[in-house]
Amino acid sequence: MGEKETEMLALFLSSSTYPALSSLSRSVTLDLARRTTLSALTMSMNLRTHAFAGNPLKSKTPKSTDPFSPTSAFESLKALIPVIPNQPTVSPDFKVLPFSKGRPLVFSSGGDATTTPIWHLGWISLADCKVLLASCGADLREDSLVYLGPKVEEDLVYWAVDLAEDGVVSELGGRKLCFVELRTLMVAADWADQHAMDELAIAGHARALLEWHNVSRFCGSCGGVTVPREAGRRKQCSNETCKKRVYPRVDPVVIMLVIDRENDRALLSRQSRFVPRMWSCLAGFIEPGESLEEAVRRETWEETGIEVGEVVYHSSQPWPVGPSSMPCQLMVGFFAYAKTVDINVDKEELEDAQWHCREDVKKALDVAEYRKAQRTAAAKIEQMCKGVERSQSLSTDFNLESGELAPMFIPGPFAIAHHLISAWVDQAPGNVQPKQQAGVSLSSL
């Protein structure tokens, strides 16, 4: 990296134009910049928004009288569906994103010997949506679609639809398409490309809403059938004596990097479901009547036997790639400072938990080839769209340049755990916050 590029990088990272950048971005020095390539630094810094956050369709909800609002768009939709395919040209126009078993429709472009393929969401017209649903034995109805949001500048309103069975779309409008797991799209997304991150956020929001609709078909109070309201943004019990309103479910989860200040170490853990050699932060669901900081302390104690004192908020991330029974988790990230250091692992929760020194964790971040994993996943999607299924463990991409297995690796930049860990690694020992941007320190009582 040249002197000019180094200075530009330092200016970008310290710019007040990006207040949501992690603490790392405000404390990177010129010496660090000289030693780090731009791509590596992009991987280890907190992005302006985490993966699945920053959905461009949800920045503002139009007023009910606005033609782009859920209410107005739904009324237009009801008028259009009966006359498809002979519907008149309308403003705004509608685009639909089909899903099959939680997988959005996508297509791939741009891949060759020198460039990485790029996946795109497979938006289709209302007419194509009607044909697609008919191929699955279903009719297009206004309550089949879920409102996602508008792009006013493009005169478009976007919707999502869930196919009742396995959908197959081999080609449409000259594009080869396929349904792909959201987690695969997450790994394949170029986190340095804002458009790619926008599309990932839209897909995550759509999946969360559709999965919530699937698990909320009946009223929890009386057992009556629930029906969509407000263009699918909520549901209501159809029982006239109940009429309970039901809203999309969000499951809050605390995720924490536990830090041993005195010995300059961080606590990392493994679960049995992790791919080989991956280590990450502790995490757990918040219980009723519990504060965030209480959840951090309880989960750390239950899983590792370590007592935590001070708790410092870092950031949060929507996580719509969990099981369908929990359509969207909200990961709330913290740094937690240990009061004790002896580990007693709960084997029912974790496979292992160990203290790792800063240098070892830094090496794990440095050797992991996150960009290679992203390219591999992008190539897999391209092959899937061409009808060639590829099955490969992404953990094979986190190896040393010599071809040897890396002893450990950390989740990639698409996960909040990556940013909690990298922020700690790149700060001075004993401190994970720069002086210019103090974090929110919660009660240590």
XYZ file of N, CA and C in Angstrom, residues 132-313:
546
model
N -46.100 -18.762 -11.978
C -45.292 -19.574 -11.081
C -46.156 -20.255 -10.020
N -47.086 -19.502 -9.441
C -47.971 -20.084 -8.440
C -48.866 -21.157 -9.061
N -49.336 -20.914 -10.273
C -50.179 -21.897 -10.953
C -49.424 -23.207 -11.171
N -48.108 -23.117 -11.452
C -47.304 -24.323 -11.644
C -47.169 -25.125 -10.359
N -47.405 -24.454 -9.222
C -47.371 -25.128 -7.914
C -48.768 -25.478 -7.420
N -49.776 -25.288 -8.305
C -51.138 -25.614 -7.943
C -51.819 -24.595 -7.061
N -51.388 -23.343 -7.107
C -51.968 -22.298 -6.258
C -52.398 -21.107 -7.107
N -53.353 -20.361 -6.584
C -53.825 -19.140 -7.244
C -53.138 -17.920 -6.645
N -52.979 -16.883 -7.457
C -52.451 -15.613 -6.962
C -53.586 -14.824 -6.329
N -53.490 -14.594 -5.037
C -54.457 -13.781 -4.304
C -53.718 -12.651 -3.622
N -54.466 -11.598 -3.297
C -53.801 -10.455 -2.670
C -53.168 -10.807 -1.326
N -53.780 -11.763 -0.599
C -53.195 -12.135 0.690
C -52.090 -13.180 0.553
N -51.744 -13.531 -0.708
C -50.590 -14.407 -0.941
C -49.287 -13.647 -0.779
N -49.346 -12.336 -0.997
C -48.139 -11.512 -1.037
C -47.941 -10.752 0.267
N -46.684 -10.529 0.597
C -46.305 -9.776 1.784
C -45.549 -8.518 1.341
N -45.990 -7.392 1.828
C -45.393 -6.091 1.474
C -43.996 -5.971 2.085
N -43.011 -5.625 1.259
C -41.640 -5.428 1.727
C -41.258 -3.958 1.846
N -41.749 -3.143 0.919
C -41.413 -1.727 0.947
C -41.240 -1.175 -0.454
N -41.103 0.152 -0.565
C -40.998 0.777 -1.890
C -39.596 1.297 -2.198
N -39.359 1.518 -3.472
C -38.278 2.376 -3.933
C -38.950 3.474 -4.743
N -39.204 4.577 -4.075
C -39.986 5.651 -4.681
C -39.298 6.181 -5.936
N -37.965 6.300 -5.886
C -37.232 6.856 -7.025
C -37.339 5.963 -8.256
N -37.647 4.681 -8.072
C -37.805 3.759 -9.192
C -39.273 3.472 -9.491
N -40.182 4.109 -8.754
C -41.621 3.931 -8.936
C -42.015 2.461 -8.785
N -41.474 1.811 -7.758
C -41.698 0.387 -7.546
C -42.085 0.103 -6.101
N -42.943 -0.886 -5.922
C -43.241 -1.459 -4.610
C -42.885 -2.935 -4.676
N -42.201 -3.414 -3.654
C -41.686 -4.779 -3.663
C -42.477 -5.665 -2.700
N -42.704 -6.913 -3.137
C -43.460 -7.898 -2.373
C -42.679 -9.210 -2.329
N -43.086 -10.091 -1.410
C -42.533 -11.441 -1.355
C -43.685 -12.434 -1.359
N -43.431 -13.612 -1.898
C -44.440 -14.668 -1.923
C -43.767 -15.992 -1.579
N -44.473 -16.819 -0.820
C -43.941 -18.118 -0.414
C -44.672 -19.204 -1.186
N -43.932 -20.042 -1.897
C -44.539 -21.153 -2.630
C -44.873 -22.275 -1.655
N -46.017 -22.887 -1.838
C -46.475 -23.905 -0.895
C -45.670 -25.193 -0.999
N -44.920 -25.366 -2.066
C -44.140 -26.587 -2.258
C -42.823 -26.211 -2.920
N -41.997 -27.221 -3.187
C -40.716 -26.965 -3.842
C -40.933 -26.280 -5.182
N -40.395 -25.090 -5.306
C -40.524 -24.368 -6.562
C -39.339 -24.631 -7.471
N -39.598 -24.644 -8.765
C -38.533 -24.832 -9.744
C -38.668 -23.739 -10.791
N -37.660 -22.901 -10.890
C -37.632 -21.861 -11.915
C -36.272 -21.977 -12.597
N -36.242 -22.630 -13.753
C -34.960 -22.858 -14.414
C -34.510 -21.664 -15.238
N -35.487 -20.984 -15.864
C -35.123 -19.836 -16.700
C -36.311 -18.903 -16.818
N -36.026 -17.592 -16.784
C -37.084 -16.594 -16.893
C -36.470 -15.326 -17.470
N -36.997 -14.852 -18.564
C -36.471 -13.650 -19.181
C -35.016 -13.770 -19.605
N -34.616 -14.982 -20.016
C -33.243 -15.185 -20.448
C -32.261 -15.383 -19.313
N -32.740 -15.384 -18.070
C -31.867 -15.578 -16.913
C -32.076 -16.969 -16.325
N -30.985 -17.617 -15.935
C -31.061 -18.900 -15.245
C -31.149 -18.617 -13.750
N -32.205 -19.141 -13.127
C -32.467 -18.838 -11.726
C -32.573 -20.114 -10.909
N -32.448 -19.960 -9.585
C -32.626 -21.079 -8.672
C -32.919 -20.537 -7.277
N -33.469 -21.394 -6.426
C -33.719 -21.038 -5.035
C -32.500 -21.437 -4.206
N -31.978 -20.496 -3.404
C -30.726 -20.721 -2.676
C -30.928 -20.383 -1.205
N -30.349 -21.206 -0.342
C -30.413 -20.960 1.096
C -29.853 -19.575 1.417
N -30.526 -18.868 2.337
C -30.109 -17.519 2.696
C -28.712 -17.507 3.305
N -28.364 -18.534 4.057
C -27.031 -18.592 4.673
C -25.942 -18.670 3.598
N -26.214 -19.395 2.514
C -25.247 -19.462 1.411
C -25.103 -18.098 0.750
N -26.226 -17.412 0.557
C -26.170 -16.067 -0.020
C -25.376 -15.126 0.884
N -25.533 -15.296 2.192
C -24.810 -14.459 3.151
C -23.300 -14.614 2.984
N -22.838 -15.845 2.911
C -21.401 -16.088 2.761
C -20.910 -15.591 1.408
N -21.759 -15.710 0.377
C -21.355 -15.342 -0.984
C -21.435 -13.849 -1.252
N -22.084 -13.084 -0.370
C -22.227 -11.642 -0.590
C -20.891 -10.932 -0.387
N -20.601 -9.998 -1.263
C -19.376 -9.185 -1.142
C -19.658 -8.070 -0.142
N -19.115 -8.202 1.075
C -19.423 -7.242 2.144
C -18.876 -5.855 1.875
N -18.003 -5.704 0.856
C -17.508 -4.380 0.483
C -18.406 -3.711 -0.564
N -19.419 -4.444 -1.045
C -20.327 -3.946 -2.076
C -21.654 -3.587 -1.415
N -21.989 -2.298 -1.338
C -23.193 -1.863 -0.640
C -24.452 -2.419 -1.287
N -24.462 -2.521 -2.615
C -25.642 -3.069 -3.289
C -25.874 -4.519 -2.891
N -24.789 -5.298 -2.802
C -24.905 -6.704 -2.396
C -25.434 -6.804 -0.974
N -24.973 -5.933 -0.087
C -25.442 -5.957 1.299
C -26.899 -5.510 1.398
N -27.297 -4.575 0.527
C -28.705 -4.153 0.486
C -29.607 -5.323 0.084
N -29.193 -6.057 -0.947
C -29.999 -7.187 -1.407
C -30.077 -8.273 -0.342
N -28.978 -8.492 0.369
C -28.977 -9.486 1.448
C -29.943 -9.065 2.553
N -29.966 -7.774 2.887
C -30.870 -7.281 3.926
C -32.333 -7.436 3.506
N -32.619 -7.165 2.243
C -33.992 -7.325 1.732
C -34.411 -8.793 1.810
N -33.525 -9.677 1.379
C -33.836 -11.108 1.413
C -34.036 -11.590 2.843
N -33.231 -11.092 3.766
C -33.369 -11.490 5.158
C -34.684 -11.035 5.756
N -35.062 -9.801 5.469
C -36.335 -9.270 5.965
C -37.505 -10.057 5.385
N -37.439 -10.355 4.097
C -38.522 -11.095 3.442
C -38.651 -12.497 4.024
N -37.538 -13.175 4.208
C -37.589 -14.534 4.776
C -38.172 -14.507 6.181
N -37.753 -13.542 6.988
C -38.251 -13.457 8.361
C -39.776 -13.288 8.378
N -40.303 -12.418 7.501
C -41.751 -12.195 7.454
C -42.496 -13.453 6.984
N -42.004 -14.082 5.914
C -42.686 -15.253 5.380
C -42.657 -16.421 6.358
N -41.513 -16.634 7.009
C -41.424 -17.717 7.984
C -42.327 -17.437 9.182
N -42.427 -16.168 9.582
C -43.340 -15.814 10.672
C -44.780 -16.115 10.275
N -45.163 -15.808 9.048
C -46.505 -16.136 8.581
C -46.755 -17.647 8.667
N -45.748 -18.436 8.344
C -45.911 -19.889 8.357
C -46.080 -20.452 9.764
N -45.460 -19.823 10.756
C -45.530 -20.355 12.124
C -46.595 -19.661 12.963
N -47.359 -18.756 12.365
C -48.394 -18.035 13.121
C -49.756 -18.175 12.442
N -50.053 -19.378 11.976
C -51.299 -19.609 11.245
C -52.518 -19.662 12.166
N -52.253 -19.913 13.454
C -53.365 -20.033 14.387
C -53.147 -19.115 15.590
N -54.245 -18.646 16.138
C -54.217 -17.716 17.268
C -53.734 -18.432 18.529
N -52.823 -17.815 19.236
C -52.314 -18.391 20.472
C -53.280 -18.279 21.628
N -54.322 -17.464 21.481
C -55.303 -17.280 22.564
C -56.478 -18.238 22.457
N -57.050 -18.381 21.227
C -58.253 -19.202 21.079
C -58.106 -20.335 20.083
N -57.005 -20.364 19.326
C -56.804 -21.416 18.342
C -57.441 -21.147 17.001
N -58.055 -19.982 16.856
C -58.680 -19.638 15.585
C -57.656 -19.388 14.489
N -58.104 -19.458 13.244
C -57.223 -19.194 12.105
C -56.889 -17.702 12.053
N -55.630 -17.382 11.820
C -55.225 -15.986 11.667
C -55.203 -15.614 10.195
N -55.497 -14.365 9.910
C -55.513 -13.878 8.534
C -54.612 -12.652 8.424
N -53.973 -12.449 7.248
C -53.071 -11.300 7.077
C -53.838 -9.984 7.115
N -53.192 -8.976 7.646
C -53.705 -7.616 7.657
C -52.564 -6.664 7.305
N -52.928 -5.460 6.850
C -51.941 -4.427 6.503
C -50.894 -4.968 5.534
N -51.373 -5.630 4.474
C -50.501 -6.153 3.410
C -49.490 -7.160 3.937
N -49.904 -7.914 4.974
C -49.044 -8.954 5.522
C -48.091 -8.493 6.599
N -48.196 -7.237 7.017
C -47.293 -6.721 8.054
C -47.733 -7.128 9.450
N -48.948 -7.601 9.591
C -49.421 -8.193 10.846
C -50.518 -9.196 10.515
N -50.998 -9.928 11.541
C -52.085 -10.877 11.346
C -53.138 -10.639 12.422
N -54.301 -11.189 12.195
C -55.384 -11.030 13.162
C -56.208 -12.304 13.221
N -56.647 -12.652 14.426
C -57.476 -13.832 14.599
C -58.820 -13.610 13.899
N -59.266 -14.635 13.161
C -60.525 -14.526 12.418
C -61.746 -14.799 13.298
N -61.514 -15.268 14.526
C -62.614 -15.522 15.458
C -63.218 -14.188 15.897
N -64.493 -13.971 15.613
C -65.141 -12.692 15.899
C -65.149 -12.356 17.389
N -65.100 -13.369 18.229
C -65.091 -13.103 19.675
C -63.683 -12.866 20.207
N -62.673 -12.990 19.358
C -61.276 -12.816 19.791
C -60.616 -11.626 19.085
N -60.400 -11.779 17.777
C -59.789 -10.733 16.941
C -58.436 -10.252 17.477
N -57.692 -11.151 18.093
C -56.372 -10.798 18.625
C -55.428 -10.412 17.498
N -54.697 -9.325 17.710
C -53.692 -8.893 16.738
C -52.368 -9.609 17.020
N -51.711 -10.020 15.954
C -50.435 -10.725 16.077
C -49.411 -10.006 15.200
N -48.242 -9.710 15.788
C -47.202 -8.975 15.063
C -45.975 -9.855 14.855
N -45.140 -9.524 13.848
C -43.961 -10.337 13.556
C -43.081 -10.551 14.790
N -42.578 -11.753 14.894
C -41.813 -12.171 16.059
C -40.325 -11.841 15.892
N -39.729 -11.329 16.961
C -38.282 -11.101 17.022
C -37.780 -11.724 18.314
N -36.747 -12.559 18.223
C -36.176 -13.218 19.403
C -34.821 -12.584 19.730
N -34.732 -11.817 20.825
C -33.460 -11.172 21.177
C -32.454 -12.158 21.777
N -31.212 -12.018 21.348
C -30.115 -12.876 21.803
C -28.936 -11.993 22.195
N -28.344 -12.255 23.347
C -27.104 -11.559 23.686
C -25.934 -12.385 23.160
N -24.956 -11.713 22.584
C -23.726 -12.358 22.135
C -22.579 -11.547 22.703
N -21.636 -12.195 23.365
C -20.632 -11.447 24.123
C -19.236 -12.037 23.966
N -18.278 -11.145 23.864
C -16.874 -11.532 23.946
C -16.429 -11.285 25.375
N -16.135 -12.356 26.090
C -15.699 -12.249 27.477
C -14.199 -12.024 27.490
N -13.767 -10.987 28.222
C -12.373 -10.539 28.189
C -11.749 -10.645 29.575
N -10.552 -11.202 29.621
C -9.730 -11.244 30.832
C -8.711 -10.121 30.719
N -9.029 -8.988 31.324
C -8.168 -7.801 31.189
C -6.764 -8.053 31.706
N -6.659 -8.682 32.858
C -5.366 -8.832 33.524
C -4.380 -9.635 32.689
N -4.868 -10.687 32.018
C -3.987 -11.558 31.241
C -4.111 -11.335 29.733
N -4.865 -10.311 29.328
C -5.021 -9.937 27.925
C -5.461 -11.130 27.076
N -6.586 -11.738 27.501
C -7.115 -12.901 26.801
C -8.609 -12.724 26.534
N -9.115 -13.487 25.579
C -10.548 -13.509 25.299
C -11.044 -14.945 25.350
N -12.265 -15.106 25.797
C -12.871 -16.432 25.918
C -13.635 -16.755 24.638
N -13.237 -17.830 23.964
C -13.925 -18.288 22.765
C -14.452 -19.695 23.001
N -15.539 -20.021 22.314
C -16.179 -21.308 22.545
C -16.482 -22.012 21.234
N -16.765 -23.313 21.356
C -17.171 -24.131 20.221
C -18.468 -24.844 20.566
N -19.373 -24.936 19.587
C -20.548 -25.778 19.708
C -20.401 -26.961 18.770
N -21.081 -28.042 19.081
C -20.928 -29.257 18.282
C -21.383 -29.061 16.842
N -22.301 -28.096 16.623
C -22.801 -27.856 15.266
C -21.847 -27.017 14.426
N -20.801 -26.440 15.030
C -19.843 -25.616 14.286
C -19.075 -26.478 13.292
N -18.645 -25.838 12.192
C -17.744 -26.523 11.277
C -16.412 -26.724 11.987
N -15.617 -27.705 11.584
C -14.358 -27.983 12.279
C -13.461 -26.757 12.411
N -12.889 -26.608 13.569
C -11.868 -25.593 13.898
C -12.416 -24.184 14.055
N -13.733 -24.001 14.001
C -14.281 -22.659 14.187
C -14.555 -22.386 15.659
N -14.143 -21.198 16.117
C -14.391 -20.733 17.477
C -15.106 -19.387 17.397
N -15.982 -19.135 18.370
C -16.760 -17.904 18.317
C -17.057 -17.405 19.723
N -17.925 -16.400 19.798
C -18.324 -15.808 21.075
C -19.409 -16.649 21.748
N -19.582 -16.427 23.028
C -20.719 -17.004 23.739
C -21.989 -16.260 23.323
N -23.116 -16.947 23.401
C -24.389 -16.310 23.062
C -25.525 -17.057 23.739
N -26.636 -16.372 23.951
C -27.795 -17.017 24.553
C -29.024 -16.137 24.495
N -30.180 -16.756 24.560
C -31.442 -16.025 24.496
C -31.726 -15.295 25.811
N -32.403 -14.160 25.691
C -32.811 -13.387 26.854
C -34.083 -14.001 27.432
N -34.139 -14.128 28.734
C -35.299 -14.707 29.396
C -36.266 -13.611 29.837
N -37.542 -13.936 29.997
C -38.528 -12.938 30.447
C -38.121 -12.307 31.778
N -38.313 -10.987 31.876
C -37.992 -10.278 33.098
C -36.514 -10.071 33.333
N -35.721 -10.158 32.283
C -34.269 -10.092 32.409
C -33.731 -8.931 31.585
N -32.796 -8.182 32.141
C -32.154 -7.103 31.394
C -31.076 -7.698 30.494
N -30.597 -6.887 29.556
C -29.556 -7.354 28.647
C -28.289 -7.730 29.399
N -27.866 -6.865 30.325
C -26.623 -7.147 31.046
C -26.766 -8.352 31.963
N -27.968 -8.547 32.501
C -28.202 -9.736 33.322
C -28.112 -11.002 32.479
N -28.624 -10.937 31.254
C -28.551 -12.093 30.355
C -27.100 -12.422 30.021
N -26.274 -11.399 29.790
C -24.850 -11.617 29.511
C -24.196 -12.359 30.664
N -24.441 -11.892 31.876
C -23.804 -12.511 33.054
C -24.333 -13.933 33.288
N -25.646 -14.106 33.163
C -26.220 -15.436 33.415
C -25.725 -16.453 32.394
N -25.777 -16.105 31.110
C -25.355 -17.045 30.075
C -23.878 -17.408 30.213
N -23.035 -16.424 30.513
C -21.606 -16.701 30.681
C -21.376 -17.652 31.843
N -22.079 -17.422 32.942
C -21.933 -18.277 34.125
C -22.460 -19.681 33.837
N -23.621 -19.786 33.217
C -24.212 -21.094 32.973
C -23.380 -21.940 32.019
N -22.790 -21.320 31.005
C -22.082 -22.077 29.984
C -20.619 -22.331 30.317
N -19.999 -21.425 31.090
C -18.554 -21.560 31.334
C -18.152 -21.459 32.798
N -19.081 -21.096 33.698
C -18.740 -20.971 35.109
C -17.945 -19.724 35.439
N -17.870 -18.776 34.500
C -17.096 -17.547 34.708
C -18.025 -16.420 35.118
N -17.637 -15.678 36.149
C -18.420 -14.530 36.598
C -17.988 -13.284 35.833
N -18.992 -12.498 35.412
C -18.744 -11.281 34.642
C -19.136 -10.061 35.465
N -18.330 -9.011 35.363
C -18.643 -7.751 36.027
C -19.152 -6.725 35.035
N -18.286 -5.852 34.554
C -18.685 -4.786 33.639
C -19.119 -5.343 32.292
N -20.175 -4.752 31.737
C -20.706 -5.134 30.431
C -20.781 -3.884 29.563
N -20.210 -3.934 28.343
C -20.148 -2.780 27.453
C -20.821 -3.116 26.122
N -21.807 -2.319 25.750
C -22.527 -2.532 24.486
C -21.634 -2.221 23.288
